[in-house]
Coordinates of C-alpha atoms in Angstrom, one line a residue:
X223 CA 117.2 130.9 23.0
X224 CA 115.3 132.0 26.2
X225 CA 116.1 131.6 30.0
X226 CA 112.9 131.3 32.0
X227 CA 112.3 131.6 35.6
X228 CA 109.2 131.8 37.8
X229 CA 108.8 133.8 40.8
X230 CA 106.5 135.1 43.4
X231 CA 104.2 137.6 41.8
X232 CA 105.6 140.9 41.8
X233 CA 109.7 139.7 42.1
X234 CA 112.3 139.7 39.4
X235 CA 115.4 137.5 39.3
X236 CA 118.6 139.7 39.1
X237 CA 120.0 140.1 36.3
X238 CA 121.3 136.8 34.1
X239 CA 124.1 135.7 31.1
X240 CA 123.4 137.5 28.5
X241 CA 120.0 138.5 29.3
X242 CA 119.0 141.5 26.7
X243 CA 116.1 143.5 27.4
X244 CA 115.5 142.3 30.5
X245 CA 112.9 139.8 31.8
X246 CA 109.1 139.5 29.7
X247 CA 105.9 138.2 31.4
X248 CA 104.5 135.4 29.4
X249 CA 100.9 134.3 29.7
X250 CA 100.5 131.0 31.0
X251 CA 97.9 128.7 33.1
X252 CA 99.7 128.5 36.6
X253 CA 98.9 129.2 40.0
X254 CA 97.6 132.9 40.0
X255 CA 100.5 133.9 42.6
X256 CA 103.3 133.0 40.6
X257 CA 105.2 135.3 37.7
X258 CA 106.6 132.8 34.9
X259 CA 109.3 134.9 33.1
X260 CA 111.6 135.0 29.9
X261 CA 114.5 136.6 28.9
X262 CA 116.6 136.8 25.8
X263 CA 120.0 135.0 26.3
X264 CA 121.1 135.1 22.3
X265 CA 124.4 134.2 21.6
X266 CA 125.3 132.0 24.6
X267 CA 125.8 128.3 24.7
X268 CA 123.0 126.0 25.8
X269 CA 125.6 125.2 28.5
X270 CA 126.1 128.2 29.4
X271 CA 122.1 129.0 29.3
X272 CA 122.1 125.9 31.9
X273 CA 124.7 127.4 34.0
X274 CA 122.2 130.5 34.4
X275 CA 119.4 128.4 34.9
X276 CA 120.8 127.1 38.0
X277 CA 122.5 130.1 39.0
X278 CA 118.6 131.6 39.1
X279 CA 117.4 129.0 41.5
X280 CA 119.8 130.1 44.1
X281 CA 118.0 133.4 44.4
X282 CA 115.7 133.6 46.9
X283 CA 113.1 134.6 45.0
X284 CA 113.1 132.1 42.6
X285 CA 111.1 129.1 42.5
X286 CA 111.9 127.7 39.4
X287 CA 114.1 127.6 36.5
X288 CA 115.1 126.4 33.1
X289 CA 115.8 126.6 29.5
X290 CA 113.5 127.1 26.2
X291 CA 112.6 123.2 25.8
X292 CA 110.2 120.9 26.7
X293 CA 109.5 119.8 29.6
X294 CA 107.5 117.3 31.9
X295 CA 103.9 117.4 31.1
X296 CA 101.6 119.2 33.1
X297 CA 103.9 122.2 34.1
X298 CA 102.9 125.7 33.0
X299 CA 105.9 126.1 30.5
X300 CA 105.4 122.6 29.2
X301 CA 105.4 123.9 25.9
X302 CA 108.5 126.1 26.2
X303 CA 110.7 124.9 28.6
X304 CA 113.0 122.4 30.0
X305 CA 113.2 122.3 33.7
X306 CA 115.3 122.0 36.8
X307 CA 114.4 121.2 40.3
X308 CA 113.4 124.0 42.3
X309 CA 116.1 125.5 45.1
X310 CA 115.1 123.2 48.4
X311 CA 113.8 125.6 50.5
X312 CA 114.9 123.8 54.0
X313 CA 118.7 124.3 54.2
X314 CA 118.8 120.6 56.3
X315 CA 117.8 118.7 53.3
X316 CA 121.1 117.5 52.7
X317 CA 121.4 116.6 56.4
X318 CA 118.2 114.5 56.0
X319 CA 119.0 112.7 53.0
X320 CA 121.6 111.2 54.3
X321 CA 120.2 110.4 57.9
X322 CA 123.1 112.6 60.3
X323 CA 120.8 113.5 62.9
X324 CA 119.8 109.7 63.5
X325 CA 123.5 108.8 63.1
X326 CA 124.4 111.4 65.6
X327 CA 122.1 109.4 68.8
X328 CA 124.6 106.1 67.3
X329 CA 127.8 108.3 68.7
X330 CA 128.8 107.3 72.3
X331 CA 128.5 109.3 75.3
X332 CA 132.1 111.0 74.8
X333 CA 133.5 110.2 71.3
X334 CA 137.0 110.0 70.3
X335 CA 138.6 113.4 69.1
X336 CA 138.5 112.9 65.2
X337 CA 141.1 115.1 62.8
X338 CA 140.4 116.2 59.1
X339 CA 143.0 117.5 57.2
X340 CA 141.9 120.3 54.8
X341 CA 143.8 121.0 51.7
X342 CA 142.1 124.0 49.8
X343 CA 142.7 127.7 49.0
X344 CA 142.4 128.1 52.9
X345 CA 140.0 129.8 55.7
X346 CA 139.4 132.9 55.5
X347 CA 137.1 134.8 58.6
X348 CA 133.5 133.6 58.2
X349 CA 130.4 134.2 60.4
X350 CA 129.7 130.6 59.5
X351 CA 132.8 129.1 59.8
X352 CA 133.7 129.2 64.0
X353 CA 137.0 129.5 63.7
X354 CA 136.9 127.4 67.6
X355 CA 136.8 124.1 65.4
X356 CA 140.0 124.9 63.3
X357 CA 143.0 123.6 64.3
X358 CA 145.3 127.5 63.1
X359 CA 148.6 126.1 65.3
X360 CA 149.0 123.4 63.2
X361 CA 147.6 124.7 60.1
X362 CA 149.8 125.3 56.8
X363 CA 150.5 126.9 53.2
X364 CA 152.2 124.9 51.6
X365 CA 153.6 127.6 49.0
X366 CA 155.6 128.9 51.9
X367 CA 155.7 126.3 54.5
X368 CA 154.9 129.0 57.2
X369 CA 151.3 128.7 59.8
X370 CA 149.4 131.5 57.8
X371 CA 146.6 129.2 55.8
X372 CA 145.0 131.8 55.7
X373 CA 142.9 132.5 52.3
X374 CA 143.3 136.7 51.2
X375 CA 140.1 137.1 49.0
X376 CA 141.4 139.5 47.8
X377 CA 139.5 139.5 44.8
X378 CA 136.5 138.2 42.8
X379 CA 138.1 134.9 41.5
X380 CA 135.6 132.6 41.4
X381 CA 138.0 130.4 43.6
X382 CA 138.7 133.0 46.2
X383 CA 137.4 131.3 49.5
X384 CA 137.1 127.8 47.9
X385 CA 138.5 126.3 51.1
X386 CA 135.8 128.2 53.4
X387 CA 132.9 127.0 51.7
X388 CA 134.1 123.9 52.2
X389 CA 135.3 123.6 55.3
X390 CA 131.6 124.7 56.5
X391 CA 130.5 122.0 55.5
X392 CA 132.7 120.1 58.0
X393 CA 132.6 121.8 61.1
X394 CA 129.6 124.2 60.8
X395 CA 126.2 123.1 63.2
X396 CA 122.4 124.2 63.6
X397 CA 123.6 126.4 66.5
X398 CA 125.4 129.2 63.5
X399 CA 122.4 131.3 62.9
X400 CA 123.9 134.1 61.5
X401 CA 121.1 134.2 58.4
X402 CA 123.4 136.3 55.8
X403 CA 122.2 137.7 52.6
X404 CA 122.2 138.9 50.0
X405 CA 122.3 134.8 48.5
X406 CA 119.9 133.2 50.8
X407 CA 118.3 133.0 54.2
X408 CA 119.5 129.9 55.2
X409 CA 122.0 129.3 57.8
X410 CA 124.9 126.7 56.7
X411 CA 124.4 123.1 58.1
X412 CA 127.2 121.0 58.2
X413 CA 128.2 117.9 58.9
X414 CA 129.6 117.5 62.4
X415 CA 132.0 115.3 61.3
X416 CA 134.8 116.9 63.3
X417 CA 135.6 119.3 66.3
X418 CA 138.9 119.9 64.8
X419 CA 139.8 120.5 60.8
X420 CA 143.5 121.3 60.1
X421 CA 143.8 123.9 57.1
X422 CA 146.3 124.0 54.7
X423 CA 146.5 126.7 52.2
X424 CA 147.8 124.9 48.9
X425 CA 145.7 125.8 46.2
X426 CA 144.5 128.9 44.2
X427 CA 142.4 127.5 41.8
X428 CA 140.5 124.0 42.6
X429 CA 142.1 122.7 38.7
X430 CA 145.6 121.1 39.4
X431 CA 148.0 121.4 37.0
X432 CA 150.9 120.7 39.3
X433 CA 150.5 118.5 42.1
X434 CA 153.6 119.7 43.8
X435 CA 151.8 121.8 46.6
X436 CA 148.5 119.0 47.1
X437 CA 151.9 115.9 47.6
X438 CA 153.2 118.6 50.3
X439 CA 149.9 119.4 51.8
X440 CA 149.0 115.2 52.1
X441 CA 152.1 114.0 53.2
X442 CA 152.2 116.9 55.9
X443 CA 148.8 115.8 57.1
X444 CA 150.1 112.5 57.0
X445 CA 152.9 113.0 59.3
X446 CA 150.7 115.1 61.7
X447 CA 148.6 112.1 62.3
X448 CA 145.2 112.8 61.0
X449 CA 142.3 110.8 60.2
X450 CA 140.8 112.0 57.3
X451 CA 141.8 113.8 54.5
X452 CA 139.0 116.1 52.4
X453 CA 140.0 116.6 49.0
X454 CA 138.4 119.3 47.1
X455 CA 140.7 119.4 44.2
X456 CA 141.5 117.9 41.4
X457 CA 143.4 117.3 38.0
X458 CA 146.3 116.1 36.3
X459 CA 148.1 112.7 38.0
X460 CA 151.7 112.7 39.1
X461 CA 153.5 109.7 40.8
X462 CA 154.4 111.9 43.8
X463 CA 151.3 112.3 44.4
X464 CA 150.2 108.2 43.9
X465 CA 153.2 108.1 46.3
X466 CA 151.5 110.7 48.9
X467 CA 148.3 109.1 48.8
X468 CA 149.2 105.7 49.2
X469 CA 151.1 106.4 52.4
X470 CA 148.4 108.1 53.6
X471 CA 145.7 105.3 52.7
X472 CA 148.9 102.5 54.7
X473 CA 149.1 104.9 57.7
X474 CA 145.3 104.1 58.0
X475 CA 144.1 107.4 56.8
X476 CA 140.7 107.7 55.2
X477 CA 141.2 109.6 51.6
X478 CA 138.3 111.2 50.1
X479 CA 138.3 113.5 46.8
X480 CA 135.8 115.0 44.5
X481 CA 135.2 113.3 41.4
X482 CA 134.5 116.4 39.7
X483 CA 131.9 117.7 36.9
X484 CA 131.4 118.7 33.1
X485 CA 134.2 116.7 32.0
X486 CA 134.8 113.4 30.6
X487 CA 137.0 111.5 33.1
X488 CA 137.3 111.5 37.0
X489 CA 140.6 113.9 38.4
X490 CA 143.0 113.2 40.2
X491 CA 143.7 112.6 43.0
X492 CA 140.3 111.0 43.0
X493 CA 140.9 108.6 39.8
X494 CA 143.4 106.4 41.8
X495 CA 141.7 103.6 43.4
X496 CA 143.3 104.1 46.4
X497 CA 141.2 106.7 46.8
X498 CA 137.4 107.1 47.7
X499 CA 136.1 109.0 44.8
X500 CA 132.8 111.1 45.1
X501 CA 130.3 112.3 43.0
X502 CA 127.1 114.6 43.5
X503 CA 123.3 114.2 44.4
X504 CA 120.7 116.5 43.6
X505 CA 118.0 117.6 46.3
X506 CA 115.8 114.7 44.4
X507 CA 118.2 111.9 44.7
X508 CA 119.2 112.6 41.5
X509 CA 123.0 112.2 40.4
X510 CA 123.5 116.1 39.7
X511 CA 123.6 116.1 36.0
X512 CA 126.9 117.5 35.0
X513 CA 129.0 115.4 37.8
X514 CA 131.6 113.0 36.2
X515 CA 130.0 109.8 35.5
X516 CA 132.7 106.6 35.6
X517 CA 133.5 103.5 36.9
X518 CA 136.1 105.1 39.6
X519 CA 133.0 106.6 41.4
X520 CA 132.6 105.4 45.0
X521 CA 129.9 106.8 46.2
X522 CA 127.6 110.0 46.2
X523 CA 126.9 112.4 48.4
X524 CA 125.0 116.0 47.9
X525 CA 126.4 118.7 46.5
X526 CA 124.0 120.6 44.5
X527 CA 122.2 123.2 46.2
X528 CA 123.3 123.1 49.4
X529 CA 124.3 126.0 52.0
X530 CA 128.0 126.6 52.1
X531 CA 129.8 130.1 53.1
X532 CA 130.9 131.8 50.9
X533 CA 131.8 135.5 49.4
X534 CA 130.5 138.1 46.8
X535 CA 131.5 141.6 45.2
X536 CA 130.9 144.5 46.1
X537 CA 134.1 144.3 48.3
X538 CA 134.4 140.8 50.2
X539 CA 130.9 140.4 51.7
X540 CA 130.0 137.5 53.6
X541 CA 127.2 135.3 52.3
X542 CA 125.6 132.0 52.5
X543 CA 125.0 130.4 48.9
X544 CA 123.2 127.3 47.5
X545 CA 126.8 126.1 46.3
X546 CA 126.8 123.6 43.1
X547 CA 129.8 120.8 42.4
X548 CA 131.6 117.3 43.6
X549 CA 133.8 119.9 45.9
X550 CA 130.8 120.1 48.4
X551 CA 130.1 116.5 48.0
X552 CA 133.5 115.4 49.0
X553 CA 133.4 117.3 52.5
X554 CA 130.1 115.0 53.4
X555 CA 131.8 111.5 53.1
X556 CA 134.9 113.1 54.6
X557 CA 132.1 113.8 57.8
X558 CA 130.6 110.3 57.6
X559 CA 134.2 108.3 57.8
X560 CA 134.8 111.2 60.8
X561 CA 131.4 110.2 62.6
X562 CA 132.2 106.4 61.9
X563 CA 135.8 106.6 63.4
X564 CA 134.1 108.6 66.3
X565 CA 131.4 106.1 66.7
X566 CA 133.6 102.7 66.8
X567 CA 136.7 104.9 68.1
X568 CA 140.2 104.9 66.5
X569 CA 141.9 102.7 69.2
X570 CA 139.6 100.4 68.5
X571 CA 139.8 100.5 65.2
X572 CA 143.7 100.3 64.5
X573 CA 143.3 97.2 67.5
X574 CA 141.0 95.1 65.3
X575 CA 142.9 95.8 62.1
X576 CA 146.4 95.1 63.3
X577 CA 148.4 93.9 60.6
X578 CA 144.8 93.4 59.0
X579 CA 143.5 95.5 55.9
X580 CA 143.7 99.5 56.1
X581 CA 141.0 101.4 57.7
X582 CA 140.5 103.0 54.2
X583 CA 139.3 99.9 52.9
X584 CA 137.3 99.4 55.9
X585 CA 135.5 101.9 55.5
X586 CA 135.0 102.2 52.0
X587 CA 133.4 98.7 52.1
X588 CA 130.7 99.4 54.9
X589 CA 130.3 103.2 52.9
X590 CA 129.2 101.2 49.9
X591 CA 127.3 98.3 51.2
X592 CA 125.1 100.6 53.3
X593 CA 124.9 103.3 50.7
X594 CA 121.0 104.0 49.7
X595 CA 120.3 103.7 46.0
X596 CA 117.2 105.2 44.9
X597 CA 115.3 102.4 43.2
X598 CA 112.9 104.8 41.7
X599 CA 113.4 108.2 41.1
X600 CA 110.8 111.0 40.4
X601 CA 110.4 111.0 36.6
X602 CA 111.7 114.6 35.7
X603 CA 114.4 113.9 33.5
X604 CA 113.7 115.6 29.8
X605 CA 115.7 113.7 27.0
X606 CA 119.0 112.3 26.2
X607 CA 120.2 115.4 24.4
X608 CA 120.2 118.1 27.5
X609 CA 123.5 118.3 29.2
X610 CA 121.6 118.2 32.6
X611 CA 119.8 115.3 32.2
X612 CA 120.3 112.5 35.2
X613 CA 118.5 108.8 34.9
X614 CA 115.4 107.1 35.9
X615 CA 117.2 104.6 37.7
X616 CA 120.4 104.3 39.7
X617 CA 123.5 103.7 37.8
X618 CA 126.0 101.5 40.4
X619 CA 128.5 101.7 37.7
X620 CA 128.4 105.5 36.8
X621 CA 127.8 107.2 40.1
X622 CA 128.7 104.7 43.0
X623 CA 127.0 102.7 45.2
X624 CA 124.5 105.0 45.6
X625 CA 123.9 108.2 48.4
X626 CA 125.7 107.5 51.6
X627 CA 123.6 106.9 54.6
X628 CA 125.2 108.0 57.4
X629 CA 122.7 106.0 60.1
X630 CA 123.4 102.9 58.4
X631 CA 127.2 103.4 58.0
X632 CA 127.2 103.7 62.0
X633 CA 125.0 100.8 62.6
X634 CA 126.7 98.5 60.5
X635 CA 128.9 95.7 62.1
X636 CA 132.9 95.5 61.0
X637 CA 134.0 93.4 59.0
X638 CA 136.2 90.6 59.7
X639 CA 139.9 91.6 59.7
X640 CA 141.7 90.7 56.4
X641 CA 145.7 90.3 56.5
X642 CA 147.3 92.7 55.0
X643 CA 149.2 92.5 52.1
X644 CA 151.7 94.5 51.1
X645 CA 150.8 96.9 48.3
X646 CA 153.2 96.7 45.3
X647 CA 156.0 99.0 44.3
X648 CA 154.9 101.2 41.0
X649 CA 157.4 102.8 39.0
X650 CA 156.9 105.5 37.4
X651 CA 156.8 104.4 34.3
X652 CA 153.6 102.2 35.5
X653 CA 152.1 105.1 37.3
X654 CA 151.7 107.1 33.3
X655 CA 151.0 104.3 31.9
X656 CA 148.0 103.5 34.1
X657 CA 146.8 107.5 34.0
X658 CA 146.6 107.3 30.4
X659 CA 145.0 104.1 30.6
X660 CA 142.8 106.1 32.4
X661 CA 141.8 109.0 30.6
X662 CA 142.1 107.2 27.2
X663 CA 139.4 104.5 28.7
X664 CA 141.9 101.6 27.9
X665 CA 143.5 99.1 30.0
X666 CA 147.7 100.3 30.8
X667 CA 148.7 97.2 28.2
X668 CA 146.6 99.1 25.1
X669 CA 147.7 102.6 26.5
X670 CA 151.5 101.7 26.0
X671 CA 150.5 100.9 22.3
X672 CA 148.4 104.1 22.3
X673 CA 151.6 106.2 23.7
X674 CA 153.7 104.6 21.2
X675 CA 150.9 105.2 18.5
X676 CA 150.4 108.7 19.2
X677 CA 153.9 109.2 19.0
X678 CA 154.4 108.3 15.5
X679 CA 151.7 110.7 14.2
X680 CA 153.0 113.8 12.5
X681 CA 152.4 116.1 15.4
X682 CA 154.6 114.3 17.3
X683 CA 158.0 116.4 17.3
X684 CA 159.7 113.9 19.7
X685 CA 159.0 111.1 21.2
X686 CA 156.9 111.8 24.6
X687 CA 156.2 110.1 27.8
X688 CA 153.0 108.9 29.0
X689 CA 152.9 112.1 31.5
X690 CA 153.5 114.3 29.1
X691 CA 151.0 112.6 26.8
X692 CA 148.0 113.3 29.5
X693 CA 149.2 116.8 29.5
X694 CA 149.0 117.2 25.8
X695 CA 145.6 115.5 25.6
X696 CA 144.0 118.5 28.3
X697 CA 146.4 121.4 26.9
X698 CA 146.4 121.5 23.1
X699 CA 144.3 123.4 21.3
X700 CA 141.1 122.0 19.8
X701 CA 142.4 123.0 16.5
X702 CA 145.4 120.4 16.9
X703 CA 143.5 118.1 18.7
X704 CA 140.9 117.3 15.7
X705 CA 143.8 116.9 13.3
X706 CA 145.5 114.7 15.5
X707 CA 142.1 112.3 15.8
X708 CA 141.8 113.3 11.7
X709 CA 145.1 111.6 11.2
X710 CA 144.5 108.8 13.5
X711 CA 141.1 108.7 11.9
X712 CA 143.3 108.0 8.4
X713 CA 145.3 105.5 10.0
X714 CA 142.9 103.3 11.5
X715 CA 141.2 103.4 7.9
X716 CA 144.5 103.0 6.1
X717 CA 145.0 100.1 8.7
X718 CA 142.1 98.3 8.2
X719 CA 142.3 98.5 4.4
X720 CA 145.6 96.8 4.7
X721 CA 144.3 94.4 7.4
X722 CA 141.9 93.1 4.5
X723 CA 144.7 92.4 2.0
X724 CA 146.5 90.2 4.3
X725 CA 148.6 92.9 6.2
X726 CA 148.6 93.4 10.1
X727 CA 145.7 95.7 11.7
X728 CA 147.0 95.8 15.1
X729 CA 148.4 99.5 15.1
X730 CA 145.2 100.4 13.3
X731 CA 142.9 99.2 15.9
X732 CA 145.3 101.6 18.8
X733 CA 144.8 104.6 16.4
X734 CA 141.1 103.5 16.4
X735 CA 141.1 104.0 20.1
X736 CA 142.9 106.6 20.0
X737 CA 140.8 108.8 17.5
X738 CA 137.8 107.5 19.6
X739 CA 139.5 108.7 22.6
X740 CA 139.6 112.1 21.6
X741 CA 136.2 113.2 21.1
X742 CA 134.7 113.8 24.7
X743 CA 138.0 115.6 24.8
X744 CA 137.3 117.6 21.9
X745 CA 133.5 118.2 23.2
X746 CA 134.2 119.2 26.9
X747 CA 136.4 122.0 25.5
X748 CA 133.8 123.1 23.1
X749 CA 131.5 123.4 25.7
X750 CA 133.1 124.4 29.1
X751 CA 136.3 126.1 30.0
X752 CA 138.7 123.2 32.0
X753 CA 138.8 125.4 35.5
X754 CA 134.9 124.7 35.7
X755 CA 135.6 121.4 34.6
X756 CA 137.2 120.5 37.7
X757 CA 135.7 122.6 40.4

């Protein structure tokens, strides 16, 4: 298999995956300034070849990129490549896709001071990150309930300085022209959602295996009286953190949380629908091929390709990055409920919705009824069997409403007040039961059969709860897991065999589901390790 670029004549891409022997010219009709190269990437995954592919289009140098394929006809590697949309070479593209600078004339003369809490790995000292917009005396880690949210990079992790490159994208503006490289020339261009973002150092890796520190980190933000929370994590569900969220979401916080890429089912925190879930755009108006496609996606927002800070060995050098994944996304709807609480002004808000519906719902409403959904899209997609591969057409039911607008958001009128009714109590026996609902694809009724189904298989050494079932579903070695669905496999056969003499099928038909269930499981950990799942 080949990776392919093309470059300016005369440049090379650095170094890729796998690349052996460096990069070959091949001989093709194109423009007579450009350089279309190969190189060998043998013995890596076509996922992995993709994750090169658009690694290359963040270089500066590169124009375009892809994988031995086909592609659309008409380019000059039609007949060996599959494509990828070129790196956008204005850094404000994702500003002008989704209108801020016309939604910034809607604010009034002196808006209301609007609050974002920011749970992450952290800041860390940024040239474009102006530490003037963070709000450090009120700032937290939640691992030691100290001030000092404060991210080390101390090393190369690929999650070291997460929480920077995110918060950029809240409170960075046109006015940070620091232009560093070695990544890319373009200054980061934020949002200007807020004036003030309160870190809170909970995380080292964006994958959340225990919740413990994100239900501190929300409930302290909570309490301090924010009004929005950006979520840039995700994974596995816990009621304490249902709990967290919806007392932030009946304190009249706005909630938002990536909805996370390359596997199967939305995260959590973002899965609960209390929450404004977010998937990512492409510079095209594409839905960024390998972000989660479901049901429990709001809304989209960009979040491939676009300027964040960020760092990069040798040392801890500062750079600006074309940065890839649902955790940029969330940061832009977390700016457009900021600008919209801005424009109408929180007083006013929490006036007119007295005893009325919460402001999350509010605003979730006008987010998705003023959303812009492409009709048409540019007709580069390449086949149903590439990983990469986004639609023709807008799917309302796989990426949201479509890609929020932020100068229709603020033009729209308010809806009429709703009374509110209380939400109900969930125990939480309800709480697993619904998140494995969830990530088996089954309504909380069919999961308790499922639980009680999976139990009985020969794996099972005890019985387990529905919690602990999630956990064993993303933990367990693919080995196990295939038996498992092998054996449930045998049941729902065995099952159905019985059904047709006259016996009852009804545990078949759960194993069914259950050996159905476990496939994308089984294929996201062939092909991508879980902490890129969820970043």
């Amino acid at each position: 298999m080949k990776l392919l670029a093309a470059c300016a004549l005369g440049d090379t891409p650095s170094p890729q995956l796998g690349a052996s022997g460096g990069w070959d010219e091949i001989a093709v009709s194109g423009p007579s300034d450009t350089s279309y190269l190969a190189a060998d990437v043998d013995g890596a995954s076509r996922r992995e070849a993709w994750d090169a592919a658009y690694e290359l289009i963040s270089q500066d140098q590169v124009s375009w990129a892809g994988v031995e394929g086909i592609v659309s006809p008409g380019h000059p590697l039609a007949e060996q490549a599959v494509g990828v949309t070129p790196s956008p070479r204005d850094p404000a593209w994702a500003r002008e896709r989704m209108r801020q600078p016309e939604a910034l004339t809607l604010l009034p003369a002196r808006p209301d001071r609007v609050v974002i809490g920011h749970p992450d790995t952290g800041w860390a000292r940024h040239r474009q990150l102006p530490t003037g917009s963070l709000d450090l005396a009120r700032a937290r880690n939640a691992f030691t309930g100290g001030i000092d949210a404060e991210d080390p990079v101390e090393s190369i992790d690929p999650f070291d300085g997460h929480g920077t490159g995110t918060a950029s994208l809240l409170v960075s503006s046109p006015d940070d022209h620091d232009l560093i490289r070695p990544r890319t020339r373009d200054p980061v261009l934020g949002y200007g959602g807020s004036d003030s973002v309160v870190p809170v150092r909970c995380a080292t890796n964006v994958v959340q295996f225990s919740t413990v520190a994100l239900v501190w980190s929300i409930n302290y933000l909570t309490s301090l009286g924010v009004d929005v929370i950006s979520i840039s994590l995700g994974g596995l569900p816990s009621p304490a953190l249902h709990a967290a969220l919806r007392r932030a979401v009946e304190r009249n916080v706005v909630v938002v949380a990536a909805g996370g890429q390359r596997f199967p089912v939305v995260p959590y925190p973002a899965a609960y629908t209390e929450c404004i879930a977010v998937a990512a755009s492409a510079p095209d108006d594409r839905p960024w091929g390998p972000t989660t496609a479901s049901r429990s996606i709001d809304i989209s927002a960009p979040g491939h390709l676009v300027a964040v800070a960020d760092f990069a060995p040798p040392g801890i050098t500062e750079i600006t990055k074309a940065g890839s994944g649902t955790s940029y996304a969330a940061p832009a709807v977390a700016a457009a409920a900021a600008l919209w609480i801005a424009r109408w002004g929180r007083s006013t808000l929490l006036d007119r919705y007295r005893d009325a519906q919460p402001l999350q719902l509010v605003f979730r409403e006008l987010l998705q009824k003023t959303a812009r959904a492409p009709e048409e899209l540019r007709a580069t997609t390449h086949g149903d069997a590439d990983p990469l591969v986004a639609p023709t057409s807008w799917r309302t039911d796989r990426y949201g409403a479509g890609i929020v607008d932020m100068a229709a958001l603020l033009s729209a009128p308010l809806p009429a007040p709703v009374p509110r009714r209380p939400a109900p109590p969930i125990s939480p026996q309800q709480h697993d039961l619904a998140a494995l609902g969830h990530t088996l694809g089954v309504s909380p009724e069919v999961a308790a059969l499922t639980l009680d189904q999976a139990t009985t298989l020969p794996h099972a050494q005890r019985p387990v709860s529905a919690a602990e079932t999630v956990d064993i579903l993303f933990s367990l070695p693919a080995d196990t897991l295939s038996a498992i669905r092998r054996d449930a496999t045998q049941l729902h056969i065995d099952g159905a065999r019985a059904h047709a003499s006259g016996g009852g099928g009804g545990r078949s038909e759960l194993a069914g589901f259950l050996a159905e269930s476990l496939k994308p499981i089984l294929d996201a950990k062939g092909s991508a390790s879980l902490q890129r799942s969820l970043a």
